[in-house]
PDB file of C-alpha atoms in Angstrom:
ATOM      1  CA  MET A1474      23.711 -21.709   3.400  1.00 87.00           C
ATOM      2  CA  ARG A1475      20.304 -22.852   4.640  1.00 92.00           C
ATOM      3  CA  VAL A1476      16.670 -21.866   5.002  1.00 94.00           C
ATOM      4  CA  ILE A1477      16.348 -20.243   8.449  1.00 93.00           C
ATOM      5  CA  ALA A1478      12.734 -20.947   9.481  1.00 94.00           C
ATOM      6  CA  GLY A1479       9.280 -21.981   8.368  1.00 93.00           C
ATOM      7  CA  SER A1480       8.186 -25.161   6.629  1.00 95.00           C
ATOM      8  CA  LEU A1481      11.622 -25.599   5.010  1.00 96.00           C
ATOM      9  CA  GLY A1482      13.695 -24.476   8.000  1.00 94.00           C
ATOM     10  CA  GLY A1483      17.112 -26.126   8.157  1.00 92.00           C
ATOM     11  CA  ARG A1484      17.124 -27.269   4.513  1.00 96.00           C
ATOM     12  CA  ARG A1485      20.366 -26.578   2.638  1.00 95.00           C
ATOM     13  CA  LEU A1486      20.600 -24.250  -0.347  1.00 94.00           C
ATOM     14  CA  THR A1487      23.014 -24.472  -3.256  1.00 92.00           C
ATOM     15  CA  ALA A1488      25.058 -21.325  -3.872  1.00 88.00           C
ATOM     16  CA  PRO A1489      26.380 -20.398  -7.310  1.00 82.00           C
ATOM     17  CA  ARG A1490      30.098 -20.826  -7.836  1.00 75.00           C
ATOM     18  CA  GLY A1491      32.328 -17.818  -8.351  1.00 65.00           C
ATOM     19  CA  ARG A1492      32.215 -14.304  -7.038  1.00 57.00           C
ATOM     20  CA  ASN A1493      29.360 -12.880  -9.072  1.00 60.00           C
ATOM     21  CA  THR A1494      26.944 -13.219  -6.151  1.00 63.00           C
ATOM     22  CA  ARG A1495      27.114 -12.360  -2.457  1.00 68.00           C
ATOM     23  CA  PRO A1496      24.615 -14.422  -0.448  1.00 72.00           C
ATOM     24  CA  THR A1497      22.754 -12.679   2.355  1.00 77.00           C
ATOM     25  CA  SER A1498      24.084 -13.940   5.682  1.00 78.00           C
ATOM     26  CA  ASP A1499      21.883 -16.099   7.916  1.00 80.00           C
ATOM     27  CA  ARG A1500      21.990 -13.387  10.600  1.00 85.00           C
ATOM     28  CA  VAL A1501      20.728 -10.680   8.246  1.00 86.00           C
ATOM     29  CA  ARG A1502      18.040 -12.943   6.736  1.00 86.00           C
ATOM     30  CA  GLU A1503      16.756 -13.940  10.164  1.00 88.00           C
ATOM     31  CA  ALA A1504      16.515 -10.321  11.355  1.00 88.00           C
ATOM     32  CA  LEU A1505      14.965  -9.177   8.082  1.00 86.00           C
ATOM     33  CA  PHE A1506      12.205 -11.788   8.141  1.00 91.00           C
ATOM     34  CA  MET A1507      11.446 -11.355  11.842  1.00 88.00           C
ATOM     35  CA  ALA A1508      10.572  -7.739  10.993  1.00 90.00           C
ATOM     36  CA  LEU A1509       8.460  -8.721   7.957  1.00 89.00           C
ATOM     37  CA  GLU A1510       6.259 -11.474   9.363  1.00 80.00           C
ATOM     38  CA  PRO A1511       3.526 -12.513   8.843  1.00 86.00           C
ATOM     39  CA  LEU A1512       3.903 -13.387   5.158  1.00 91.00           C
ATOM     40  CA  VAL A1513       0.925 -15.735   4.802  1.00 92.00           C
ATOM     41  CA  ASP A1514      -0.353 -15.756   1.192  1.00 93.00           C
ATOM     42  CA  ALA A1515       1.959 -12.897   0.167  1.00 94.00           C
ATOM     43  CA  ARG A1516       3.189 -12.453  -3.407  1.00 95.00           C
ATOM     44  CA  VAL A1517       6.928 -11.809  -3.350  1.00 96.00           C
ATOM     45  CA  VAL A1518       9.446 -10.599  -5.925  1.00 96.00           C
ATOM     46  CA  ASP A1519      13.145 -11.370  -5.272  1.00 97.00           C
ATOM     47  CA  LEU A1520      15.336  -9.021  -7.347  1.00 96.00           C
ATOM     48  CA  PHE A1521      19.029  -9.821  -7.914  1.00 95.00           C
ATOM     49  CA  ALA A1522      18.012 -13.225  -6.570  1.00 96.00           C
ATOM     50  CA  GLY A1523      21.305 -15.133  -6.784  1.00 94.00           C
ATOM     51  CA  SER A1524      20.605 -18.524  -5.176  1.00 94.00           C
ATOM     52  CA  GLY A1525      17.091 -17.377  -4.265  1.00 96.00           C
ATOM     53  CA  ALA A1526      17.713 -17.466  -0.510  1.00 95.00           C
ATOM     54  CA  LEU A1527      15.519 -14.430   0.236  1.00 96.00           C
ATOM     55  CA  GLY A1528      12.545 -15.495  -1.872  1.00 98.00           C
ATOM     56  CA  ILE A1529      12.820 -19.109  -0.713  1.00 98.00           C
ATOM     57  CA  GLU A1530      12.855 -17.919   2.902  1.00 97.00           C
ATOM     58  CA  ALA A1531       9.641 -15.984   2.182  1.00 97.00           C
ATOM     59  CA  LEU A1532       8.021 -19.084   0.640  1.00 98.00           C
ATOM     60  CA  SER A1533       9.113 -21.170   3.625  1.00 97.00           C
ATOM     61  CA  ARG A1534       7.444 -18.644   5.935  1.00 96.00           C
ATOM     62  CA  GLY A1535       4.085 -18.753   4.170  1.00 96.00           C
ATOM     63  CA  ALA A1536       4.287 -16.603   1.024  1.00 97.00           C
ATOM     64  CA  ALA A1537       2.034 -17.976  -1.722  1.00 97.00           C
ATOM     65  CA  HIS A1538       4.230 -17.213  -4.745  1.00 97.00           C
ATOM     66  CA  ALA A1539       7.632 -15.719  -5.584  1.00 97.00           C
ATOM     67  CA  ASP A1540       9.059 -14.295  -8.788  1.00 96.00           C
ATOM     68  CA  PHE A1541      12.862 -14.483  -8.887  1.00 97.00           C
ATOM     69  CA  VAL A1542      14.889 -12.126 -11.112  1.00 96.00           C
ATOM     70  CA  GLU A1543      18.522 -12.957 -11.873  1.00 96.00           C
ATOM     71  CA  SER A1544      20.669 -12.106 -14.914  1.00 94.00           C
ATOM     72  CA  ASP A1545      23.636 -14.403 -14.169  1.00 93.00           C
ATOM     73  CA  ARG A1546      23.329 -17.843 -15.802  1.00 94.00           C
ATOM     74  CA  ALA A1547      25.236 -19.742 -13.074  1.00 93.00           C
ATOM     75  CA  ALA A1548      23.152 -18.114 -10.347  1.00 94.00           C
ATOM     76  CA  ARG A1549      19.937 -19.000 -12.197  1.00 96.00           C
ATOM     77  CA  ALA A1550      21.084 -22.634 -12.426  1.00 96.00           C
ATOM     78  CA  ALA A1551      21.661 -22.730  -8.641  1.00 96.00           C
ATOM     79  CA  LEU A1552      18.313 -21.009  -8.066  1.00 97.00           C
ATOM     80  CA  GLU A1553      16.475 -23.517 -10.259  1.00 98.00           C
ATOM     81  CA  ALA A1554      18.195 -26.419  -8.467  1.00 97.00           C
ATOM     82  CA  ASN A1555      17.136 -24.955  -5.105  1.00 98.00           C
ATOM     83  CA  LEU A1556      13.514 -24.487  -6.152  1.00 98.00           C
ATOM     84  CA  LEU A1557      13.229 -27.977  -7.623  1.00 98.00           C
ATOM     85  CA  GLY A1558      15.099 -29.610  -4.730  1.00 97.00           C
ATOM     86  CA  LEU A1559      12.769 -27.969  -2.213  1.00 98.00           C
ATOM     87  CA  GLY A1560       9.615 -28.762  -4.193  1.00 98.00           C
ATOM     88  CA  LEU A1561       8.812 -25.097  -4.843  1.00 97.00           C
ATOM     89  CA  GLY A1562       8.633 -25.169  -8.634  1.00 93.00           C
ATOM     90  CA  ASP A1563       4.855 -24.653  -8.696  1.00 96.00           C
ATOM     91  CA  ARG A1564       5.063 -21.584  -6.420  1.00 97.00           C
ATOM     92  CA  ALA A1565       7.859 -19.781  -8.249  1.00 98.00           C
ATOM     93  CA  ARG A1566       8.893 -18.255 -11.544  1.00 96.00           C
ATOM     94  CA  ILE A1567      12.426 -17.344 -12.652  1.00 97.00           C
ATOM     95  CA  TRP A1568      13.059 -14.300 -14.833  1.00 95.00           C
ATOM     96  CA  ALA A1569      16.336 -13.863 -16.763  1.00 96.00           C
ATOM     97  CA  LEU A1570      16.413 -10.056 -16.748  1.00 93.00           C
ATOM     98  CA  THR A1571      18.956  -7.305 -16.207  1.00 90.00           C
ATOM     99  CA  LEU A1572      17.860  -4.755 -13.615  1.00 88.00           C
ATOM    100  CA  PRO A1573      16.643  -2.117 -13.193  1.00 83.00           C
ATOM    101  CA  ALA A1574      15.767  -1.966 -16.928  1.00 83.00           C
ATOM    102  CA  GLY A1575      13.968  -5.335 -16.790  1.00 86.00           C
ATOM    103  CA  LEU A1576      11.386  -4.061 -14.303  1.00 87.00           C
ATOM    104  CA  VAL A1577       9.230  -2.820 -17.186  1.00 83.00           C
ATOM    105  CA  ARG A1578       8.757  -6.421 -18.397  1.00 86.00           C
ATOM    106  CA  MET A1579       7.636  -7.423 -14.890  1.00 87.00           C
ATOM    107  CA  SER A1580       5.034  -4.710 -14.393  1.00 84.00           C
ATOM    108  CA  GLU A1581       2.062  -7.075 -13.878  1.00 81.00           C
ATOM    109  CA  GLU A1582       3.913  -9.180 -11.286  1.00 82.00           C
ATOM    110  CA  LEU A1583       5.142  -6.077  -9.471  1.00 83.00           C
ATOM    111  CA  ARG A1584       1.651  -4.566  -9.331  1.00 84.00           C
ATOM    112  CA  ALA A1585       0.510  -7.797  -7.665  1.00 85.00           C
ATOM    113  CA  ALA A1586       3.463  -7.974  -5.230  1.00 92.00           C
ATOM    114  CA  ASP A1587       3.036  -7.468  -1.521  1.00 93.00           C
ATOM    115  CA  LEU A1588       6.785  -7.581  -0.917  1.00 96.00           C
ATOM    116  CA  VAL A1589       9.854  -6.886  -3.055  1.00 96.00           C
ATOM    117  CA  LEU A1590      13.234  -8.104  -1.800  1.00 97.00           C
ATOM    118  CA  ALA A1591      16.271  -6.570  -3.531  1.00 95.00           C
ATOM    119  CA  ASP A1592      19.898  -7.522  -2.928  1.00 93.00           C
ATOM    120  CA  PRO A1593      21.789  -5.658  -5.679  1.00 92.00           C
ATOM    121  CA  PRO A1594      25.580  -5.649  -6.043  1.00 89.00           C
ATOM    122  CA  TYR A1595      27.224  -3.411  -3.458  1.00 85.00           C
ATOM    123  CA  GLY A1596      28.681  -0.090  -4.541  1.00 80.00           C
ATOM    124  CA  GLY A1597      27.673   2.088  -7.423  1.00 77.00           C
ATOM    125  CA  ARG A1598      24.159   3.417  -7.792  1.00 87.00           C
ATOM    126  CA  ILE A1599      22.245   0.295  -8.806  1.00 89.00           C
ATOM    127  CA  ALA A1600      20.353   0.062  -5.482  1.00 90.00           C
ATOM    128  CA  ALA A1601      19.215   3.696  -5.730  1.00 90.00           C
ATOM    129  CA  HIS A1602      18.289   3.322  -9.431  1.00 91.00           C
ATOM    130  CA  THR A1603      16.265   0.176  -8.726  1.00 91.00           C
ATOM    131  CA  LEU A1604      14.472   1.898  -5.848  1.00 91.00           C
ATOM    132  CA  ALA A1605      13.679   4.893  -8.080  1.00 90.00           C
ATOM    133  CA  GLU A1606      12.161   2.596 -10.732  1.00 90.00           C
ATOM    134  CA  LEU A1607      10.103   0.738  -8.127  1.00 90.00           C
ATOM    135  CA  GLY A1608       8.880   4.058  -6.700  1.00 87.00           C
ATOM    136  CA  LYS A1609       7.341   5.168  -9.985  1.00 85.00           C
ATOM    137  CA  GLU A1610       3.569   5.447 -10.036  1.00 76.00           C
ATOM    138  CA  GLY A1611       1.743   2.264 -10.964  1.00 80.00           C
ATOM    139  CA  VAL A1612       4.712  -0.104 -10.604  1.00 82.00           C
ATOM    140  CA  LEU A1613       3.787  -1.596  -7.191  1.00 90.00           C
ATOM    141  CA  ARG A1614       0.490  -2.319  -5.461  1.00 87.00           C
ATOM    142  CA  PRO A1615      -0.545   0.200  -2.768  1.00 87.00           C
ATOM    143  CA  GLY A1616       0.893  -0.730   0.628  1.00 89.00           C
ATOM    144  CA  ALA A1617       3.623  -2.941  -0.863  1.00 93.00           C
ATOM    145  CA  ARG A1618       6.916  -3.137   1.009  1.00 95.00           C
ATOM    146  CA  VAL A1619      10.338  -2.989  -0.619  1.00 96.00           C
ATOM    147  CA  VAL A1620      13.376  -4.251   1.292  1.00 97.00           C
ATOM    148  CA  VAL A1621      16.809  -3.338  -0.074  1.00 96.00           C
ATOM    149  CA  GLU A1622      20.027  -4.884   1.217  1.00 94.00           C
ATOM    150  CA  HIS A1623      22.985  -2.600   0.537  1.00 93.00           C
ATOM    151  CA  HIS A1624      26.445  -1.680   1.783  1.00 91.00           C
ATOM    152  CA  ALA A1625      26.386   0.492   4.891  1.00 90.00           C
ATOM    153  CA  LYS A1626      28.294   3.203   2.981  1.00 91.00           C
ATOM    154  CA  ASP A1627      25.745   3.307   0.144  1.00 89.00           C
ATOM    155  CA  VAL A1628      23.293   6.142   0.690  1.00 88.00           C
ATOM    156  CA  LEU A1629      19.699   5.484  -0.312  1.00 93.00           C
ATOM    157  CA  PRO A1630      17.030   8.202  -0.358  1.00 94.00           C
ATOM    158  CA  ASP A1631      14.429   8.534   2.386  1.00 96.00           C
ATOM    159  CA  ALA A1632      11.776   8.567  -0.339  1.00 94.00           C
ATOM    160  CA  ALA A1633      11.578   7.500  -3.985  1.00 90.00           C
ATOM    161  CA  GLY A1634       8.360   8.315  -5.788  1.00 83.00           C
ATOM    162  CA  GLY A1635       5.586   6.938  -3.599  1.00 88.00           C
ATOM    163  CA  LEU A1636       8.007   4.813  -1.548  1.00 94.00           C
ATOM    164  CA  GLN A1637       8.864   6.049   1.937  1.00 96.00           C
ATOM    165  CA  ARG A1638      11.611   4.537   4.102  1.00 97.00           C
ATOM    166  CA  VAL A1639      10.019   3.157   7.281  1.00 96.00           C
ATOM    167  CA  ARG A1640      12.915   1.178   8.761  1.00 96.00           C
ATOM    168  CA  GLU A1641      16.670   0.886   8.472  1.00 96.00           C
ATOM    169  CA  ARG A1642      19.023  -1.471  10.318  1.00 94.00           C
ATOM    170  CA  SER A1643      22.754  -2.114  10.060  1.00 94.00           C
ATOM    171  CA  TYR A1644      24.520  -5.459  10.452  1.00 92.00           C
ATOM    172  CA  GLY A1645      28.246  -4.808  10.193  1.00 91.00           C
ATOM    173  CA  GLU A1646      28.923  -3.619   6.633  1.00 90.00           C
ATOM    174  CA  THR A1647      25.401  -4.536   5.528  1.00 92.00           C
ATOM    175  CA  ARG A1648      22.425  -2.212   5.816  1.00 93.00           C
ATOM    176  CA  VAL A1649      18.800  -3.203   5.246  1.00 95.00           C
ATOM    177  CA  SER A1650      16.386  -0.415   4.288  1.00 96.00           C
ATOM    178  CA  THR A1651      12.642  -1.073   4.258  1.00 97.00           C
ATOM    179  CA  TYR A1652      10.250   1.100   2.266  1.00 97.00           C
ATOM    180  CA  ARG A1653       6.475   1.108   2.016  1.00 95.00           C
ATOM    181  CA  LEU A1654       4.428   2.343  -0.908  1.00 90.00           C
ATOM    182  CA  GLU A1655       1.883   4.907   0.193  1.00 79.00           C
ATOM    183  CA  GLY A1656      -1.628   3.500   0.320  1.00 67.00           C
ATOM    184  CA  LEU A1657      -3.442   0.839   2.278  1.00 52.00           C
ATOM    185  CA  GLY A1658      -3.033  -2.902   2.049  1.00 49.00           C
ATOM    186  CA  GLY A1659       0.003  -5.068   1.446  1.00 46.00           C
ATOM    187  CA  VAL A1660       1.771  -7.438   3.782  1.00 49.00           C
TER     188      VAL A1660
END
């Protein structure tokens, strides 16, 4: 696994051992970020971060700061190693929280976020529950974008609170849904 583009393009990332995480493929990451650019000076939150590949990609492409949320200890260790190895420690913060319940503790960071990247476990309703929590009034800054990677068979709503789906793409069994919070501004 590697950083696709930007100032850290081509640099290798450490992945956590075991099957508790499912890294986003290079193909999906590349397509996702091509649709999101520019990210200059953006504040990013990477939920269900795993190795941090999504948030690190955002930092490599110009984001100013990223908050990474991961509950798994082994994944957090890999994430910390990646951030330190790439010299990103001063532009990042790691949160050891279980989602979506942990979003309440992150309210200030979320209200400052231009972009939220979420790659929850496939199956179940965790993607929809996380989206519903993010769509609640006052959680995100106006104009913020939320990108959710999910299984193609998982059905996410067209709208959740103030979030409205603006884009959806499929890559094999992976689907990427992009939402925007009503209001002006954001990346």
